[in-house]
């Protein structure tokens, strides 16, 4: 059985009623109230075919193209898709692999693909600096560094149009696997891509005129939808056996909605973050998943055979009081967890330690930067594609202090480099993990440490509320090579 280390700040969240031992159903058995199928209705996106025959090389074809499909069930509309599907196909690679993605843009507007969270060269990052025009193509080629196994995602990142293109359907999962993954391979694995959208009566994404009242609210709050999806489906179902342990990878691709996720009656083992597994599992009852964040969870079937539970989005106040939606306190159902009728299974043995994460050394810090987030601005300015906001040197170890000085949350994302959070409002982070986005709450200050150990070039940092990003809440980090190799 697993030995849990519970950081102090999580003590209040840990469900005392639930044994760690997995063997005692904590949810009382009650009569099944609905006809039960025996299979998941949650569909995985298709896995993108690797067309390479060379060992250690993963080669893919990916096309952004319009297609007539139903984003809203029952309403076929013209959406933007990757290879005809929403979500786009899941890309699966292994650490150490060479990855080649032949991308074609069959849209009528420029786009890019940003490989969110991947540590790869700047010209492969799909930033707004390298748009791919309509009818054009671009080969994204990179090598997956060792130690980066985890859950990532890909999406367009053209200047000012990111929110629009994602709302039209462009997003997909990118999973990096570790050939020596410490978790048992026998764990059933589920991918949950969380999105929301809202629609016109014909089922097209409703995108407000920026000059309208709704458009201004979207610009302030970020565009939220009233229909919540898991892998493009409304309220799908996952089957679980009593006693079973499942491994879930959860990605928030919503433009602005921050999810506060829980399955009432169940605790989770939180085993991973943006950049892969933790050192040890952490038991939690609920968690926040801000825009573009990912988690890996172990969901334990502590319910009784035949019972059901629901994955819910609980109320969370990320809003400015002046534009907070009237229904912000609503609890929203996302997915049914349905227990099969079979007898409980014997829980699988889980490792107590998942991996070692070396702490970046604050004694080696060579530079510090203060980033001030206000409404729509970073350090008082909006994005300028020709301006460098932060100058750094290759090999630097830096502390970034992100100050949110306004009354709404801003999730802050740095391209290209995973970082370690040091503290939030001076409170040390309870455990180490690799992150590429951090939700900086209202009037909160977060510090993280990052090592810019390779990949010189220009990198974006920005708020990941897409409306904020598109309206200029973004800046550029320039990582210069060492002086001896400086470009003339
Ligand atoms: Cu923001």
Short mmCIF file of C-alpha atoms and ligand atoms in Angstrom, two decimals:
data_model
loop_
_atom_site.label_atom_id
_atom_site.label_comp_id
_atom_site.label_asym_id
_atom_site.label_seq_id
_atom_site.Cartn_x
_atom_site.Cartn_y
_atom_site.Cartn_z
CA UNK A 1 0.00 0.00 0.00
CA UNK A 2 0.96 3.54 -0.59
CA UNK A 3 2.47 5.72 2.10
CA UNK A 4 1.12 9.20 1.84
CA UNK A 5 2.90 12.38 2.73
CA UNK A 6 0.31 15.04 3.27
CA UNK A 7 1.60 18.58 3.08
CA UNK A 8 0.20 20.71 5.85
CA UNK A 9 -1.90 22.87 3.58
CA UNK A 10 -3.73 19.83 2.32
CA UNK A 11 -4.66 18.54 5.73
CA UNK A 12 -7.99 20.26 5.68
CA UNK A 13 -8.86 18.77 2.35
CA UNK A 14 -8.19 15.17 3.14
CA UNK A 15 -11.31 13.15 3.65
CA UNK A 16 -11.04 11.55 7.01
CA UNK A 17 -13.81 9.12 6.19
CA UNK A 18 -11.96 7.54 3.32
CA UNK A 19 -9.39 4.96 4.11
CA UNK A 20 -6.26 4.99 2.03
CA UNK A 21 -6.45 1.23 1.88
CA UNK A 22 -8.84 1.24 -1.08
CA UNK A 23 -10.64 -1.84 0.09
CA UNK A 24 -13.64 -0.41 1.94
CA UNK A 25 -16.38 1.09 -0.19
CA UNK A 26 -17.16 4.47 1.34
CA UNK A 27 -20.36 5.14 -0.57
CA UNK A 28 -23.35 3.18 0.72
CA UNK A 29 -24.98 0.87 -1.75
CA UNK A 30 -28.28 2.11 -3.05
CA UNK A 31 -30.60 0.84 -5.69
CA UNK A 32 -29.57 1.53 -9.21
CA UNK A 33 -31.89 4.23 -10.44
CA UNK A 34 -31.29 4.02 -14.13
CA UNK A 35 -30.65 1.47 -16.82
CA UNK A 36 -26.97 0.83 -16.90
CA UNK A 37 -24.87 0.04 -19.89
CA UNK A 38 -21.66 -1.76 -19.15
CA UNK A 39 -19.30 0.34 -21.24
CA UNK A 40 -17.95 3.86 -21.11
CA UNK A 41 -19.82 6.39 -23.20
CA UNK A 42 -16.82 8.71 -22.88
CA UNK A 43 -14.94 8.48 -26.15
CA UNK A 44 -11.23 9.00 -26.42
CA UNK A 45 -10.17 11.22 -29.30
CA UNK A 46 -8.51 9.16 -32.03
CA UNK A 47 -4.80 8.55 -31.51
CA UNK A 48 -2.82 10.11 -34.36
CA UNK A 49 -1.12 7.48 -36.50
CA UNK A 50 2.66 7.40 -36.39
CA UNK A 51 3.67 6.99 -40.04
CA UNK A 52 7.36 6.47 -39.32
CA UNK A 53 8.93 3.04 -39.51
CA UNK A 54 12.14 4.21 -37.85
CA UNK A 55 12.47 3.18 -34.20
CA UNK A 56 12.57 6.23 -31.93
CA UNK A 57 11.04 8.49 -34.56
CA UNK A 58 7.42 9.59 -34.44
CA UNK A 59 6.15 11.16 -37.64
CA UNK A 60 2.67 12.58 -37.99
CA UNK A 61 0.47 14.41 -40.46
CA UNK A 62 -1.76 17.07 -38.98
CA UNK A 63 -4.04 19.43 -40.90
CA UNK A 64 -6.10 22.34 -39.61
CA UNK A 65 -9.21 22.34 -41.77
CA UNK A 66 -12.84 23.39 -41.72
CA UNK A 67 -15.31 20.52 -41.42
CA UNK A 68 -19.03 20.20 -40.93
CA UNK A 69 -19.50 18.43 -37.62
CA UNK A 70 -21.64 18.80 -34.49
CA UNK A 71 -19.87 20.78 -31.79
CA UNK A 72 -23.21 20.90 -29.98
CA UNK A 73 -24.89 17.48 -30.12
CA UNK A 74 -27.56 17.38 -32.84
CA UNK A 75 -26.47 20.57 -34.60
CA UNK A 76 -24.06 20.15 -37.50
CA UNK A 77 -22.09 23.31 -38.14
CA UNK A 78 -18.89 24.41 -39.81
CA UNK A 79 -16.14 24.02 -37.25
CA UNK A 80 -12.38 24.22 -37.33
CA UNK A 81 -10.79 20.82 -36.84
CA UNK A 82 -7.48 19.03 -36.72
CA UNK A 83 -7.81 16.12 -39.17
CA UNK A 84 -11.59 16.43 -39.07
CA UNK A 85 -12.20 15.88 -35.37
CA UNK A 86 -12.91 17.90 -32.22
CA UNK A 87 -10.97 17.39 -30.01
CA UNK A 88 -8.14 16.87 -32.45
CA UNK A 89 -6.37 13.51 -32.48
CA UNK A 90 -4.24 12.67 -29.48
CA UNK A 91 -0.52 12.69 -30.19
CA UNK A 92 1.41 10.09 -28.23
CA UNK A 93 5.21 9.98 -28.13
CA UNK A 94 7.91 8.66 -25.82
CA UNK A 95 10.69 10.45 -23.98
CA UNK A 96 13.81 10.64 -26.12
CA UNK A 97 11.90 10.28 -29.38
CA UNK A 98 12.47 12.46 -32.39
CA UNK A 99 9.11 13.96 -33.34
CA UNK A 100 8.21 15.22 -36.81
CA UNK A 101 4.82 16.78 -37.40
CA UNK A 102 3.96 17.78 -40.95
CA UNK A 103 1.43 20.54 -40.40
CA UNK A 104 -0.81 21.90 -43.14
CA UNK A 105 -3.02 24.95 -42.78
CA UNK A 106 -6.19 24.49 -44.83
CA UNK A 107 -7.98 27.31 -43.04
CA UNK A 108 -8.59 30.66 -44.72
CA UNK A 109 -6.60 32.50 -42.07
CA UNK A 110 -3.10 32.24 -40.53
CA UNK A 111 -2.60 29.87 -37.64
CA UNK A 112 0.16 28.08 -35.73
CA UNK A 113 0.38 25.07 -33.49
CA UNK A 114 1.73 25.77 -30.04
CA UNK A 115 2.83 22.62 -28.20
CA UNK A 116 1.78 23.79 -24.78
CA UNK A 117 4.35 22.94 -22.10
CA UNK A 118 6.88 21.17 -24.29
CA UNK A 119 10.55 22.02 -23.84
CA UNK A 120 11.58 22.36 -27.50
CA UNK A 121 13.44 24.90 -29.68
CA UNK A 122 11.90 28.35 -30.05
CA UNK A 123 11.28 28.07 -33.79
CA UNK A 124 9.25 24.89 -33.15
CA UNK A 125 7.10 26.47 -30.44
CA UNK A 126 4.32 27.67 -32.74
CA UNK A 127 4.29 31.14 -31.20
CA UNK A 128 2.64 34.16 -32.86
CA UNK A 129 6.09 35.07 -34.21
CA UNK A 130 5.90 32.20 -36.71
CA UNK A 131 2.46 32.18 -38.34
CA UNK A 132 1.62 29.58 -40.96
CA UNK A 133 -0.40 31.26 -43.68
CA UNK A 134 -3.51 29.82 -45.31
CA UNK A 135 -2.56 27.06 -47.71
CA UNK A 136 0.95 26.86 -46.25
CA UNK A 137 2.66 24.10 -44.33
CA UNK A 138 5.32 23.85 -41.65
CA UNK A 139 7.27 20.93 -40.27
CA UNK A 140 7.52 20.97 -36.50
CA UNK A 141 10.57 18.88 -35.59
CA UNK A 142 11.89 18.36 -32.09
CA UNK A 143 13.21 15.78 -29.64
CA UNK A 144 11.33 14.97 -26.45
CA UNK A 145 13.74 15.52 -23.54
CA UNK A 146 14.17 12.76 -20.96
CA UNK A 147 12.25 13.34 -17.76
CA UNK A 148 9.39 15.19 -19.44
CA UNK A 149 6.80 12.41 -19.57
CA UNK A 150 3.46 13.98 -18.87
CA UNK A 151 0.22 15.40 -20.22
CA UNK A 152 0.41 18.36 -22.57
CA UNK A 153 -1.80 19.79 -25.27
CA UNK A 154 -1.65 21.58 -28.58
CA UNK A 155 -3.61 24.53 -29.90
CA UNK A 156 -3.37 27.47 -32.30
CA UNK A 157 -1.48 30.55 -31.14
CA UNK A 158 -1.79 33.16 -33.92
CA UNK A 159 -1.67 36.82 -32.98
CA UNK A 160 -5.05 38.02 -31.60
CA UNK A 161 -7.02 34.99 -32.95
CA UNK A 162 -6.19 32.25 -30.47
CA UNK A 163 -9.48 32.42 -28.59
CA UNK A 164 -11.51 32.41 -31.80
CA UNK A 165 -9.74 29.42 -33.31
CA UNK A 166 -9.94 27.35 -30.13
CA UNK A 167 -13.64 28.21 -29.76
CA UNK A 168 -14.12 26.91 -33.31
CA UNK A 169 -12.66 23.55 -32.30
CA UNK A 170 -8.86 23.55 -32.52
CA UNK A 171 -7.35 21.73 -29.55
CA UNK A 172 -5.95 18.30 -28.80
CA UNK A 173 -3.95 16.30 -26.27
CA UNK A 174 -0.24 15.52 -26.45
CA UNK A 175 0.97 12.73 -24.19
CA UNK A 176 4.63 12.00 -23.54
CA UNK A 177 5.21 8.54 -22.15
CA UNK A 178 8.04 7.26 -19.98
CA UNK A 179 9.19 3.78 -21.00
CA UNK A 180 9.82 3.19 -17.27
CA UNK A 181 6.62 4.74 -15.94
CA UNK A 182 6.49 4.03 -12.19
CA UNK A 183 2.72 3.57 -12.10
CA UNK A 184 1.39 0.09 -12.87
CA UNK A 185 0.67 -0.40 -16.56
CA UNK A 186 -2.44 -2.29 -15.55
CA UNK A 187 -4.22 0.88 -14.42
CA UNK A 188 -7.00 1.75 -16.87
CA UNK A 189 -6.15 5.17 -18.30
CA UNK A 190 -8.70 7.88 -19.12
CA UNK A 191 -8.14 11.18 -20.89
CA UNK A 192 -10.51 14.01 -19.98
CA UNK A 193 -10.25 17.20 -22.05
CA UNK A 194 -12.46 19.82 -20.41
CA UNK A 195 -13.88 22.56 -22.62
CA UNK A 196 -16.88 24.85 -22.61
CA UNK A 197 -18.65 26.72 -25.34
CA UNK A 198 -21.83 28.60 -26.11
CA UNK A 199 -23.82 28.55 -29.30
CA UNK A 200 -26.15 30.37 -31.62
CA UNK A 201 -29.49 28.63 -32.35
CA UNK A 202 -27.97 26.85 -35.37
CA UNK A 203 -25.24 25.29 -33.23
CA UNK A 204 -22.37 27.54 -34.28
CA UNK A 205 -20.07 28.92 -31.57
CA UNK A 206 -21.51 32.23 -30.46
CA UNK A 207 -18.73 34.80 -30.48
CA UNK A 208 -19.89 38.20 -29.36
CA UNK A 209 -19.24 41.43 -31.23
CA UNK A 210 -16.44 43.02 -29.18
CA UNK A 211 -18.39 46.28 -29.04
CA UNK A 212 -21.51 44.65 -27.62
CA UNK A 213 -22.22 44.36 -23.93
CA UNK A 214 -21.53 40.63 -24.07
CA UNK A 215 -18.34 41.26 -25.99
CA UNK A 216 -17.13 43.62 -23.31
CA UNK A 217 -18.02 41.14 -20.57
CA UNK A 218 -16.10 38.45 -22.49
CA UNK A 219 -13.14 40.75 -22.78
CA UNK A 220 -13.22 41.32 -19.03
CA UNK A 221 -14.05 37.85 -17.72
CA UNK A 222 -12.85 35.81 -20.63
CA UNK A 223 -15.40 33.98 -22.76
CA UNK A 224 -17.23 31.29 -20.84
CA UNK A 225 -19.71 28.83 -22.31
CA UNK A 226 -22.86 27.45 -20.77
CA UNK A 227 -22.30 23.98 -22.25
CA UNK A 228 -19.54 21.96 -20.63
CA UNK A 229 -17.82 19.15 -22.48
CA UNK A 230 -15.52 16.26 -21.71
CA UNK A 231 -13.74 15.19 -24.91
CA UNK A 232 -16.39 17.12 -26.83
CA UNK A 233 -19.23 15.18 -25.16
CA UNK A 234 -21.90 16.39 -22.77
CA UNK A 235 -22.12 14.38 -19.55
CA UNK A 236 -20.49 11.17 -20.73
CA UNK A 237 -20.01 8.15 -18.49
CA UNK A 238 -16.99 6.25 -17.24
CA UNK A 239 -17.48 2.76 -15.85
CA UNK A 240 -15.49 1.72 -12.79
CA UNK A 241 -15.36 -1.43 -10.69
CA UNK A 242 -15.59 -1.24 -6.95
CA UNK A 243 -11.98 -1.39 -5.72
CA UNK A 244 -10.55 -0.47 -9.12
CA UNK A 245 -7.97 2.31 -9.50
CA UNK A 246 -8.00 4.37 -12.71
CA UNK A 247 -5.41 6.84 -13.97
CA UNK A 248 -6.98 10.04 -15.26
CA UNK A 249 -5.24 12.74 -17.25
CA UNK A 250 -7.28 15.96 -17.11
CA UNK A 251 -6.66 19.01 -19.32
CA UNK A 252 -8.43 22.37 -19.10
CA UNK A 253 -8.64 23.80 -22.62
CA UNK A 254 -11.38 26.31 -21.77
CA UNK A 255 -10.80 29.92 -22.73
CA UNK A 256 -11.57 31.29 -19.29
CA UNK A 257 -13.40 28.80 -17.06
CA UNK A 258 -11.38 27.65 -14.06
CA UNK A 259 -12.65 24.30 -12.84
CA UNK A 260 -12.91 23.37 -9.18
CA UNK A 261 -13.25 19.63 -9.57
CA UNK A 262 -14.55 17.04 -7.15
CA UNK A 263 -16.37 13.73 -7.10
CA UNK A 264 -18.48 13.94 -3.94
CA UNK A 265 -17.85 10.89 -1.75
CA UNK A 266 -14.48 10.26 -3.34
CA UNK A 267 -10.94 11.41 -2.72
CA UNK A 268 -8.28 11.58 -5.40
CA UNK A 269 -4.65 10.70 -5.32
CA UNK A 270 -3.04 13.63 -7.11
CA UNK A 271 0.05 12.17 -8.75
CA UNK A 272 1.06 14.65 -11.42
CA UNK A 273 1.01 18.19 -12.69
CA UNK A 274 1.73 20.13 -15.89
CA UNK A 275 5.23 18.68 -16.31
CA UNK A 276 4.63 15.10 -15.19
CA UNK A 277 4.53 13.05 -12.04
CA UNK A 278 5.14 14.29 -8.51
CA UNK A 279 7.68 12.70 -6.19
CA UNK A 280 4.87 11.19 -4.11
CA UNK A 281 1.08 11.08 -4.41
CA UNK A 282 -0.96 13.65 -2.50
CA UNK A 283 -4.48 12.87 -1.33
CA UNK A 284 -7.03 15.58 -2.10
CA UNK A 285 -10.80 15.94 -2.09
CA UNK A 286 -10.96 18.61 -4.77
CA UNK A 287 -8.63 20.72 -6.88
CA UNK A 288 -8.53 23.81 -9.04
CA UNK A 289 -7.67 23.39 -12.69
CA UNK A 290 -6.93 26.75 -14.28
CA UNK A 291 -6.77 27.42 -18.00
CA UNK A 292 -4.29 25.17 -19.78
CA UNK A 293 -3.30 23.34 -16.59
CA UNK A 294 -3.14 19.55 -16.50
CA UNK A 295 -3.28 17.02 -13.70
CA UNK A 296 -2.78 13.31 -13.37
CA UNK A 297 -5.04 11.65 -10.82
CA UNK A 298 -5.63 8.21 -9.48
CA UNK A 299 -9.38 7.75 -9.08
CA UNK A 300 -10.19 4.96 -6.66
CA UNK A 301 -13.38 3.00 -6.88
CA UNK A 302 -14.42 3.42 -3.26
CA UNK A 303 -18.13 3.26 -4.13
CA UNK A 304 -20.31 0.18 -3.92
CA UNK A 305 -21.19 -2.01 -6.90
CA UNK A 306 -24.11 -0.51 -8.78
CA UNK A 307 -23.75 2.98 -7.34
CA UNK A 308 -22.92 6.12 -9.25
CA UNK A 309 -21.07 9.35 -8.61
CA UNK A 310 -20.59 12.55 -10.57
CA UNK A 311 -17.52 14.58 -11.46
CA UNK A 312 -18.56 18.14 -10.71
CA UNK A 313 -17.34 21.67 -11.32
CA UNK A 314 -17.90 23.44 -8.00
CA UNK A 315 -18.30 27.21 -7.60
CA UNK A 316 -15.07 29.19 -7.66
CA UNK A 317 -14.91 32.97 -7.60
CA UNK A 318 -12.18 34.02 -9.98
CA UNK A 319 -14.09 37.11 -11.08
CA UNK A 320 -13.94 40.81 -10.62
CA UNK A 321 -16.95 41.68 -8.43
CA UNK A 322 -18.31 44.05 -11.09
CA UNK A 323 -18.58 41.44 -13.85
CA UNK A 324 -19.04 38.24 -11.84
CA UNK A 325 -21.73 36.16 -13.59
CA UNK A 326 -25.03 35.87 -11.76
CA UNK A 327 -24.80 32.08 -11.82
CA UNK A 328 -21.22 31.79 -10.66
CA UNK A 329 -22.29 29.80 -7.61
CA UNK A 330 -23.85 27.04 -9.69
CA UNK A 331 -22.45 23.53 -9.43
CA UNK A 332 -22.13 21.92 -12.85
CA UNK A 333 -22.06 18.22 -13.62
CA UNK A 334 -19.40 17.04 -16.04
CA UNK A 335 -19.32 13.26 -16.09
CA UNK A 336 -20.94 10.21 -14.50
CA UNK A 337 -18.81 7.65 -12.74
CA UNK A 338 -20.89 4.47 -12.88
CA UNK A 339 -20.03 1.42 -10.81
CA UNK A 340 -20.52 -1.95 -12.44
CA UNK A 341 -22.53 -4.60 -10.71
CA UNK A 342 -19.63 -7.00 -10.35
CA UNK A 343 -18.07 -7.77 -6.97
CA UNK A 344 -15.24 -5.54 -5.74
CA UNK A 345 -11.83 -6.19 -7.21
CA UNK A 346 -8.63 -6.33 -5.19
CA UNK A 347 -6.97 -2.91 -5.34
CA UNK A 348 -3.69 -2.74 -7.17
CA UNK A 349 -0.50 -2.06 -5.24
CA UNK A 350 0.77 1.49 -5.82
CA UNK A 351 4.35 2.71 -5.44
CA UNK A 352 5.03 5.11 -2.56
CA UNK A 353 7.58 7.05 -4.58
CA UNK A 354 7.03 8.07 -8.18
CA UNK A 355 10.26 9.83 -9.09
CA UNK A 356 12.86 12.26 -7.80
CA UNK A 357 12.56 15.92 -8.77
CA UNK A 358 15.76 17.89 -8.24
CA UNK A 359 15.03 21.25 -6.63
CA UNK A 360 16.31 24.20 -8.63
CA UNK A 361 18.84 25.95 -6.40
CA UNK A 362 17.90 29.46 -5.27
CA UNK A 363 21.58 30.04 -4.33
CA UNK A 364 22.42 29.88 -8.03
CA UNK A 365 19.96 32.54 -9.13
CA UNK A 366 21.50 34.93 -11.63
CA UNK A 367 18.55 37.21 -12.33
CA UNK A 368 15.20 38.23 -10.93
CA UNK A 369 12.21 39.62 -12.76
CA UNK A 370 9.02 41.19 -11.47
CA UNK A 371 5.95 40.75 -13.65
CA UNK A 372 2.92 42.83 -12.71
CA UNK A 373 -0.45 41.64 -13.95
CA UNK A 374 -3.18 44.26 -14.06
CA UNK A 375 -6.38 44.16 -16.05
CA UNK A 376 -5.35 43.55 -19.65
CA UNK A 377 -1.75 44.65 -19.07
CA UNK A 378 1.59 43.12 -18.15
CA UNK A 379 3.98 45.59 -16.52
CA UNK A 380 1.63 48.34 -17.68
CA UNK A 381 1.87 47.49 -21.36
CA UNK A 382 0.12 45.47 -24.03
CA UNK A 383 1.87 43.05 -26.34
CA UNK A 384 4.19 44.39 -29.04
CA UNK A 385 5.54 41.70 -31.34
CA UNK A 386 8.64 43.84 -31.97
CA UNK A 387 9.48 44.55 -28.33
CA UNK A 388 11.42 42.38 -25.90
CA UNK A 389 10.06 42.68 -22.39
CA UNK A 390 12.44 40.42 -20.49
CA UNK A 391 16.09 39.90 -21.45
CA UNK A 392 17.81 36.73 -20.27
CA UNK A 393 20.94 34.72 -20.92
CA UNK A 394 21.17 31.10 -21.85
CA UNK A 395 22.17 29.13 -18.76
CA UNK A 396 20.56 31.61 -16.35
CA UNK A 397 18.68 30.50 -13.27
CA UNK A 398 16.01 33.08 -12.53
CA UNK A 399 13.33 33.89 -10.03
CA UNK A 400 10.20 35.37 -11.52
CA UNK A 401 7.85 37.17 -9.17
CA UNK A 402 4.35 37.42 -10.61
CA UNK A 403 2.23 40.06 -8.90
CA UNK A 404 -1.48 40.17 -9.59
CA UNK A 405 -2.60 43.65 -8.54
CA UNK A 406 -6.25 43.40 -9.58
CA UNK A 407 -9.43 41.76 -8.35
CA UNK A 408 -9.58 38.79 -10.68
CA UNK A 409 -7.42 35.72 -11.21
CA UNK A 410 -4.92 35.60 -14.07
CA UNK A 411 -3.35 32.24 -14.99
CA UNK A 412 0.22 32.99 -16.06
CA UNK A 413 1.94 30.82 -18.69
CA UNK A 414 5.60 30.80 -19.73
CA UNK A 415 6.41 29.15 -23.03
CA UNK A 416 9.19 26.63 -23.47
CA UNK A 417 10.46 26.20 -19.91
CA UNK A 418 9.01 24.31 -16.97
CA UNK A 419 9.43 26.03 -13.62
CA UNK A 420 9.13 25.20 -9.91
CA UNK A 421 6.87 27.29 -7.70
CA UNK A 422 8.70 28.65 -4.67
CA UNK A 423 5.89 30.33 -2.77
CA UNK A 424 2.49 31.98 -2.99
CA UNK A 425 2.08 35.14 -0.92
CA UNK A 426 5.23 34.08 0.90
CA UNK A 427 3.88 30.64 1.83
CA UNK A 428 6.31 27.99 0.60
CA UNK A 429 4.91 25.56 -1.93
CA UNK A 430 4.21 22.32 -0.04
CA UNK A 431 5.77 20.01 -2.60
CA UNK A 432 7.86 20.12 -5.77
CA UNK A 433 6.44 19.79 -9.23
CA UNK A 434 7.09 21.04 -12.74
CA UNK A 435 4.70 23.70 -13.96
CA UNK A 436 4.25 25.83 -17.06
CA UNK A 437 1.19 27.75 -15.92
CA UNK A 438 0.26 29.11 -12.52
CA UNK A 439 -3.05 30.64 -11.55
CA UNK A 440 -2.19 33.90 -9.81
CA UNK A 441 -5.22 34.70 -7.72
CA UNK A 442 -6.68 38.10 -7.01
CA UNK A 443 -4.04 40.28 -5.35
CA UNK A 444 -1.71 37.31 -4.99
CA UNK A 445 2.03 37.21 -5.56
CA UNK A 446 3.63 33.98 -6.73
CA UNK A 447 7.35 33.34 -7.12
CA UNK A 448 8.81 30.60 -9.26
CA UNK A 449 12.32 29.54 -10.20
CA UNK A 450 13.25 28.61 -13.74
CA UNK A 451 16.45 27.51 -15.44
CA UNK A 452 16.94 28.69 -19.01
CA UNK A 453 19.38 25.93 -19.77
CA UNK A 454 18.94 25.59 -23.49
CA UNK A 455 16.94 26.81 -26.48
CA UNK A 456 17.82 30.48 -27.01
CA UNK A 457 15.31 32.67 -28.79
CA UNK A 458 12.16 34.64 -28.22
CA UNK A 459 9.46 33.13 -26.03
CA UNK A 460 5.99 34.28 -25.09
CA UNK A 461 4.69 34.71 -21.58
CA UNK A 462 1.06 35.62 -21.09
CA UNK A 463 -2.22 35.35 -19.28
CA UNK A 464 -3.95 32.14 -20.42
CA UNK A 465 -7.42 33.62 -20.34
CA UNK A 466 -7.58 33.66 -24.11
CA UNK A 467 -9.47 36.94 -24.37
CA UNK A 468 -6.84 38.63 -22.21
CA UNK A 469 -4.03 37.11 -24.25
CA UNK A 470 -5.61 38.11 -27.56
CA UNK A 471 -6.11 41.67 -26.30
CA UNK A 472 -2.43 41.98 -25.51
CA UNK A 473 -1.84 40.56 -22.04
CA UNK A 474 1.37 39.01 -23.29
CA UNK A 475 5.08 39.75 -23.38
CA UNK A 476 8.28 38.43 -24.91
CA UNK A 477 11.26 36.83 -23.17
CA UNK A 478 14.47 36.86 -25.19
CA UNK A 479 16.95 34.19 -24.16
CA UNK A 480 20.27 35.27 -25.67
CA UNK A 481 23.05 32.79 -26.36
CA UNK A 482 26.35 33.27 -24.47
CA UNK A 483 28.38 36.33 -25.57
CA UNK A 484 31.02 34.22 -27.31
CA UNK A 485 28.39 32.91 -29.68
CA UNK A 486 26.38 36.08 -29.85
CA UNK A 487 24.74 36.83 -33.15
CA UNK A 488 26.14 39.89 -34.92
CU1 LIG B 1 -5.85 37.39 -17.52
#
